[in-house]
Short mmCIF file of C-alpha atoms in Angstrom, two decimals:
data_model
loop_
_atom_site.label_atom_id
_atom_site.label_comp_id
_atom_site.label_asym_id
_atom_site.label_seq_id
_atom_site.Cartn_x
_atom_site.Cartn_y
_atom_site.Cartn_z
CA MET A 10 -66.54 -61.31 23.80
CA THR A 11 -67.89 -62.56 21.17
CA THR A 12 -66.45 -61.72 17.74
CA TYR A 13 -67.85 -62.01 14.31
CA THR A 14 -66.16 -62.86 11.35
CA TYR A 15 -67.27 -61.72 7.80
CA ALA A 16 -66.29 -63.00 4.57
CA ARG A 17 -65.82 -59.76 2.22
CA GLY A 18 -65.00 -58.67 -1.49
CA VAL A 19 -66.59 -62.10 -2.71
CA ALA A 20 -67.58 -62.52 -6.09
CA ALA A 21 -71.17 -62.64 -6.75
CA ALA A 22 -71.92 -60.37 -3.27
CA LEU A 23 -71.27 -63.62 -1.28
CA ALA A 24 -71.18 -63.12 2.43
CA LEU A 25 -70.95 -65.66 5.20
CA LEU A 26 -71.16 -65.22 8.79
CA ALA A 27 -69.32 -67.70 11.83
CA LEU A 28 -68.92 -67.63 15.34
CA THR A 29 -65.05 -67.40 16.19
CA GLY A 30 -62.81 -66.12 18.25
CA PRO A 31 -59.79 -67.40 20.77
CA ALA A 32 -62.28 -68.41 23.60
CA ARG A 33 -64.63 -69.59 21.56
CA ALA A 34 -65.00 -72.90 23.20
CA ALA A 35 -65.75 -71.50 26.25
CA GLU A 36 -68.28 -69.18 24.92
CA PRO A 37 -71.85 -69.71 23.58
CA ARG A 38 -71.79 -70.16 19.74
CA ALA A 39 -74.43 -69.80 17.02
CA PRO A 40 -75.82 -73.17 15.89
CA TRP A 41 -75.57 -72.29 12.35
CA VAL A 42 -73.83 -70.69 9.71
CA ARG A 43 -75.53 -68.11 7.56
CA ALA A 44 -74.93 -66.82 4.19
CA TRP A 45 -76.71 -64.44 1.49
CA GLY A 46 -76.17 -62.66 -1.81
CA GLY A 47 -75.43 -64.22 -5.03
CA ASN A 48 -76.09 -68.04 -5.37
CA GLY A 49 -75.65 -69.02 -9.18
CA ALA A 50 -73.61 -71.43 -8.38
CA GLY A 51 -74.75 -73.08 -5.33
CA GLN A 52 -72.24 -70.90 -3.22
CA LEU A 53 -74.76 -70.02 -0.12
CA GLY A 54 -75.13 -74.01 0.66
CA ASN A 55 -78.25 -73.96 1.15
CA GLY A 56 -79.32 -76.74 -1.46
CA SER A 57 -80.37 -73.92 -3.69
CA THR A 58 -78.99 -71.91 -6.89
CA ALA A 59 -81.70 -69.05 -6.12
CA HIS A 60 -79.95 -65.74 -4.87
CA ALA A 61 -81.28 -64.75 -1.46
CA SER A 62 -81.62 -61.08 -0.59
CA ALA A 63 -81.49 -62.04 3.47
CA PRO A 64 -79.56 -64.41 5.35
CA VAL A 65 -80.35 -68.39 4.65
CA ASP A 66 -78.95 -71.11 6.86
CA VAL A 67 -75.74 -72.77 5.27
CA ALA A 68 -77.06 -76.76 5.39
CA HIS A 69 -75.32 -79.72 7.53
CA LEU A 70 -72.87 -77.70 9.27
CA THR A 71 -72.48 -77.63 12.79
CA ASP A 72 -69.45 -77.32 14.78
CA VAL A 73 -67.53 -74.60 12.68
CA SER A 74 -64.36 -72.66 13.39
CA ARG A 75 -63.70 -70.89 10.48
CA ILE A 76 -65.42 -70.17 7.08
CA PHE A 77 -63.47 -69.05 3.67
CA ALA A 78 -64.82 -67.50 0.73
CA ALA A 79 -63.75 -67.57 -2.61
CA GLY A 80 -65.31 -66.40 -5.98
CA TYR A 81 -67.92 -68.77 -6.44
CA HIS A 82 -67.10 -71.65 -3.53
CA SER A 83 -66.80 -71.54 -0.03
CA PHE A 84 -65.45 -73.65 2.83
CA ALA A 85 -65.83 -74.14 6.28
CA VAL A 86 -63.10 -75.53 8.99
CA LEU A 87 -65.11 -77.49 11.52
CA ASP A 88 -63.96 -77.80 15.31
CA ASP A 89 -62.28 -81.13 14.33
CA GLY A 90 -59.79 -79.78 11.45
CA GLU A 91 -61.90 -81.57 8.85
CA LEU A 92 -62.84 -79.18 5.64
CA ARG A 93 -66.52 -79.19 3.89
CA ALA A 94 -67.05 -77.15 0.65
CA TRP A 95 -69.57 -75.99 -1.62
CA GLY A 96 -70.40 -73.93 -4.87
CA TRP A 97 -69.01 -74.21 -8.36
CA ASN A 98 -66.06 -76.78 -9.33
CA GLY A 99 -65.89 -76.39 -12.76
CA ALA A 100 -61.78 -77.16 -12.18
CA GLY A 101 -62.32 -79.37 -9.32
CA HIS A 102 -61.62 -76.73 -6.49
CA LEU A 103 -63.90 -78.23 -4.04
CA GLY A 104 -61.06 -80.61 -3.65
CA ASP A 105 -63.70 -83.72 -3.64
CA GLY A 106 -62.78 -85.42 -6.10
CA SER A 107 -65.15 -83.96 -8.63
CA THR A 108 -65.73 -81.73 -10.79
CA VAL A 109 -69.24 -81.61 -9.89
CA SER A 110 -70.61 -77.94 -8.47
CA ARG A 111 -72.30 -78.78 -5.17
CA THR A 112 -75.06 -76.59 -3.39
CA THR A 113 -74.69 -78.15 0.16
CA PRO A 114 -71.32 -78.22 1.98
CA VAL A 115 -69.52 -81.81 1.27
CA PRO A 116 -66.32 -83.27 2.78
CA VAL A 117 -63.20 -82.93 1.49
CA PRO A 118 -61.31 -86.22 1.81
CA GLY A 119 -58.29 -86.36 3.49
CA LEU A 120 -57.58 -82.71 4.47
CA THR A 121 -57.86 -82.78 8.19
CA ASP A 122 -56.21 -80.52 10.54
CA VAL A 123 -56.47 -77.40 8.13
CA THR A 124 -55.21 -74.07 9.51
CA ALA A 125 -55.52 -71.60 6.76
CA LEU A 126 -56.93 -71.66 3.34
CA ALA A 127 -57.43 -69.31 0.66
CA GLY A 128 -59.72 -70.15 -2.81
CA GLY A 129 -58.84 -68.45 -6.01
CA TYR A 130 -60.98 -68.63 -8.70
CA ASN A 131 -60.07 -71.73 -9.95
CA HIS A 132 -58.09 -73.39 -7.50
CA SER A 133 -57.76 -73.66 -3.64
CA VAL A 134 -55.06 -73.80 -1.44
CA ALA A 135 -54.49 -74.89 2.28
CA VAL A 136 -52.15 -75.22 5.18
CA LEU A 137 -52.55 -78.13 7.53
CA ALA A 138 -51.11 -78.34 11.05
CA ASP A 139 -48.05 -80.21 10.05
CA GLY A 140 -46.74 -77.29 7.85
CA SER A 141 -47.69 -78.52 4.71
CA VAL A 142 -49.46 -76.84 2.12
CA LEU A 143 -52.09 -78.60 -0.24
CA ALA A 144 -53.46 -77.48 -2.96
CA TRP A 145 -56.29 -78.40 -5.69
CA GLY A 146 -58.31 -77.32 -9.03
CA GLU A 147 -57.03 -75.60 -12.04
CA ASN A 148 -53.54 -75.74 -12.58
CA SER A 149 -52.71 -74.51 -16.04
CA LEU A 150 -50.10 -72.26 -14.98
CA GLY A 151 -48.43 -74.13 -12.11
CA GLN A 152 -50.57 -72.57 -9.56
CA LEU A 153 -51.20 -75.71 -7.64
CA GLY A 154 -46.76 -75.77 -6.78
CA ASP A 155 -46.89 -79.79 -7.80
CA GLY A 156 -44.19 -79.09 -10.64
CA THR A 157 -46.83 -80.06 -13.06
CA THR A 158 -49.50 -78.21 -15.25
CA THR A 159 -51.86 -80.78 -14.58
CA ASN A 160 -55.30 -79.87 -13.09
CA SER A 161 -56.20 -82.08 -9.84
CA SER A 162 -59.44 -82.23 -8.00
CA THR A 163 -58.14 -83.43 -4.78
CA PRO A 164 -55.44 -82.13 -3.00
CA VAL A 165 -51.99 -82.21 -3.97
CA THR A 166 -48.44 -81.58 -2.22
CA ALA A 167 -46.98 -78.20 -2.78
CA LEU A 168 -44.88 -77.60 0.37
CA PRO A 169 -43.96 -80.53 2.49
CA PRO A 170 -44.48 -81.34 6.55
CA GLY A 171 -42.34 -78.52 8.27
CA SER A 172 -42.16 -76.26 5.63
CA GLY A 173 -42.73 -73.49 8.08
CA ALA A 174 -45.85 -72.19 6.31
CA THR A 175 -48.92 -70.84 8.58
CA ARG A 176 -50.69 -68.88 5.88
CA VAL A 177 -51.52 -68.98 2.45
CA ALA A 178 -52.89 -66.32 0.00
CA VAL A 179 -54.09 -66.79 -4.00
CA SER A 180 -54.81 -64.48 -6.86
CA THR A 181 -57.87 -64.75 -8.06
CA VAL A 182 -57.16 -63.40 -11.23
CA SER A 183 -53.64 -64.02 -12.47
CA ARG A 184 -53.49 -67.75 -11.18
CA THR A 185 -51.10 -67.42 -8.58
CA SER A 186 -50.56 -69.00 -5.14
CA TYR A 187 -48.33 -67.82 -2.03
CA ALA A 188 -47.41 -69.39 1.35
CA TYR A 189 -45.76 -67.54 3.91
#
Protein backbone atom coordinates (compact mmCIF):
# COMPACT_ATOMS: atom_id res chain seq x y z
CA MET A 1 0.00 0.00 0.00
CA THR A 2 1.31 3.45 -0.88
CA THR A 3 1.36 6.08 1.84
CA TYR A 4 1.67 9.80 1.20
CA THR A 5 2.82 12.28 3.81
CA TYR A 6 1.62 15.87 3.61
CA ALA A 7 3.35 18.73 5.40
CA ARG A 8 0.62 20.79 7.09
CA GLY A 9 0.34 24.04 8.97
CA VAL A 10 3.33 25.59 7.29
CA ALA A 11 3.64 29.35 7.05
CA ALA A 12 3.03 30.74 3.57
CA ALA A 13 0.77 27.78 2.79
CA LEU A 14 3.67 25.54 1.79
CA ALA A 15 2.72 21.96 1.07
CA LEU A 16 5.10 19.16 0.16
CA LEU A 17 4.40 15.61 -0.93
CA ALA A 18 6.79 12.67 -0.71
CA LEU A 19 6.35 8.94 -1.02
CA THR A 20 7.14 7.21 2.27
CA GLY A 21 6.30 4.10 4.24
CA PRO A 22 7.98 1.15 5.91
CA ALA A 23 8.05 -0.91 2.71
CA ARG A 24 9.19 1.95 0.50
CA ALA A 25 12.20 0.08 -0.90
CA ALA A 26 9.97 -2.68 -2.25
CA GLU A 27 7.30 -0.41 -3.70
CA PRO A 28 7.38 1.80 -6.77
CA ARG A 29 8.17 5.38 -5.78
CA ALA A 30 7.39 8.69 -7.29
CA PRO A 31 10.62 9.99 -8.85
CA TRP A 32 9.80 13.52 -7.71
CA VAL A 33 8.86 15.80 -4.86
CA ARG A 34 6.29 18.47 -5.64
CA ALA A 35 5.38 21.61 -3.72
CA TRP A 36 2.90 24.46 -4.02
CA GLY A 37 1.77 27.62 -2.21
CA GLY A 38 3.74 30.59 -0.93
CA ASN A 39 7.29 30.89 -2.23
CA GLY A 40 8.57 34.35 -1.37
CA ALA A 41 11.78 32.89 0.10
CA GLY A 42 12.26 30.03 -2.37
CA GLN A 43 10.76 27.48 0.01
CA LEU A 44 9.16 25.54 -2.86
CA GLY A 45 12.66 24.62 -4.06
CA ASN A 46 11.96 25.07 -7.77
CA GLY A 47 14.57 27.76 -8.46
CA SER A 48 12.05 30.59 -8.22
CA THR A 49 10.43 32.88 -5.67
CA ALA A 50 7.10 32.99 -7.51
CA HIS A 51 4.10 31.59 -5.65
CA ALA A 52 2.58 28.44 -7.17
CA SER A 53 -1.15 27.66 -7.12
CA ALA A 54 -0.47 24.24 -8.66
CA PRO A 55 2.25 21.70 -7.78
CA VAL A 56 5.77 22.37 -9.11
CA ASP A 57 8.77 20.05 -9.08
CA VAL A 58 11.32 20.58 -6.32
CA ALA A 59 14.64 20.68 -8.17
CA HIS A 60 17.54 18.27 -7.78
CA LEU A 61 15.86 15.75 -5.48
CA THR A 62 15.86 12.00 -6.01
CA ASP A 63 15.70 9.07 -3.60
CA VAL A 64 13.84 11.07 -0.95
CA SER A 65 12.68 9.21 2.14
CA ARG A 66 11.24 12.10 4.18
CA ILE A 67 10.33 15.78 3.89
CA PHE A 68 10.30 18.25 6.77
CA ALA A 69 8.74 21.66 6.21
CA ALA A 70 9.32 24.65 8.48
CA GLY A 71 8.15 28.26 8.37
CA TYR A 72 9.96 29.45 5.26
CA HIS A 73 12.47 26.65 4.75
CA SER A 74 12.31 22.93 4.05
CA PHE A 75 14.40 19.79 4.29
CA ALA A 76 14.60 16.44 2.51
CA VAL A 77 16.25 13.37 3.97
CA LEU A 78 17.58 11.17 1.21
CA ASP A 79 17.56 7.38 1.31
CA ASP A 80 21.27 7.42 2.21
CA GLY A 81 20.54 9.62 5.28
CA GLU A 82 21.99 12.79 3.81
CA LEU A 83 20.11 16.05 4.25
CA ARG A 84 19.17 18.73 1.70
CA ALA A 85 17.79 22.17 2.62
CA TRP A 86 16.24 25.11 0.79
CA GLY A 87 14.32 28.34 1.41
CA TRP A 88 14.94 31.32 3.65
CA ASN A 89 18.28 31.25 5.50
CA GLY A 90 18.66 34.63 7.22
CA ALA A 91 19.93 33.11 10.49
CA GLY A 92 21.80 30.15 8.98
CA HIS A 93 18.97 27.74 9.74
CA LEU A 94 19.53 25.75 6.53
CA GLY A 95 22.78 24.52 8.09
CA ASP A 96 24.87 24.89 4.93
CA GLY A 97 27.44 27.22 6.51
CA SER A 98 25.93 30.39 5.08
CA THR A 99 23.10 32.85 5.58
CA VAL A 100 22.25 32.88 1.87
CA SER A 101 18.68 31.85 1.06
CA ARG A 102 18.42 28.98 -1.42
CA THR A 103 15.74 28.49 -4.08
CA THR A 104 16.84 24.90 -4.77
CA PRO A 105 17.96 22.16 -2.37
CA VAL A 106 21.59 22.22 -1.20
CA PRO A 107 23.50 19.67 0.90
CA VAL A 108 23.83 20.22 4.64
CA PRO A 109 27.50 19.27 5.18
CA GLY A 110 28.32 16.84 7.95
CA LEU A 111 24.76 15.67 8.54
CA THR A 112 24.20 12.03 7.65
CA ASP A 113 21.98 9.35 9.14
CA VAL A 114 19.25 11.88 9.99
CA THR A 115 16.29 10.08 11.57
CA ALA A 116 14.15 13.04 12.69
CA LEU A 117 14.15 16.78 12.14
CA ALA A 118 12.17 19.86 13.14
CA GLY A 119 12.43 23.39 11.80
CA GLY A 120 11.44 26.46 13.77
CA TYR A 121 11.16 30.05 12.65
CA ASN A 122 14.93 30.63 12.60
CA HIS A 123 16.49 27.39 13.83
CA SER A 124 16.49 23.69 13.04
CA VAL A 125 17.12 20.56 15.13
CA ALA A 126 17.91 16.99 14.02
CA VAL A 127 18.37 13.56 15.59
CA LEU A 128 20.98 11.27 14.08
CA ALA A 129 20.95 7.47 14.11
CA ASP A 130 23.54 7.45 16.92
CA GLY A 131 21.11 9.33 19.21
CA SER A 132 22.91 12.65 19.02
CA VAL A 133 20.89 15.84 18.63
CA LEU A 134 22.30 18.67 16.53
CA ALA A 135 20.92 22.18 16.06
CA TRP A 136 21.73 25.21 13.91
CA GLY A 137 20.49 28.72 13.11
CA GLU A 138 19.44 31.49 15.48
CA ASN A 139 20.46 31.00 19.11
CA SER A 140 19.45 34.28 20.79
CA LEU A 141 17.73 32.45 23.67
CA GLY A 142 19.91 29.33 23.73
CA GLN A 143 17.54 27.30 21.53
CA LEU A 144 20.46 25.43 19.91
CA GLY A 145 21.24 23.81 23.28
CA ASP A 146 25.03 24.17 23.03
CA GLY A 147 25.41 26.31 26.17
CA THR A 148 25.82 29.56 24.24
CA THR A 149 23.66 32.24 22.68
CA THR A 150 25.78 32.43 19.52
CA ASN A 151 24.06 31.78 16.19
CA SER A 152 25.51 28.95 14.10
CA SER A 153 25.07 28.37 10.36
CA THR A 154 26.42 24.83 10.80
CA PRO A 155 25.14 22.10 13.13
CA VAL A 156 26.31 22.15 16.77
CA THR A 157 25.81 19.40 19.33
CA ALA A 158 22.94 19.79 21.78
CA LEU A 159 22.98 16.17 23.01
CA PRO A 160 25.82 13.66 22.48
CA PRO A 161 25.63 10.26 20.77
CA GLY A 162 23.81 7.72 22.89
CA SER A 163 21.52 10.33 24.46
CA GLY A 164 18.47 8.16 23.85
CA ALA A 165 16.69 10.85 21.84
CA THR A 166 14.72 9.62 18.84
CA ARG A 167 12.55 12.67 18.13
CA VAL A 168 12.73 16.45 18.22
CA ALA A 169 10.27 19.32 18.19
CA VAL A 170 10.62 23.08 18.10
CA SER A 171 8.39 26.04 18.69
CA THR A 172 7.98 28.27 15.67
CA VAL A 173 7.22 31.25 17.90
CA SER A 174 8.93 31.04 21.31
CA ARG A 175 12.42 29.86 20.28
CA THR A 176 12.46 26.59 22.20
CA SER A 177 13.65 23.11 21.26
CA TYR A 178 12.72 19.67 22.57
CA ALA A 179 14.30 16.23 22.27
CA TYR A 180 12.69 13.02 23.49
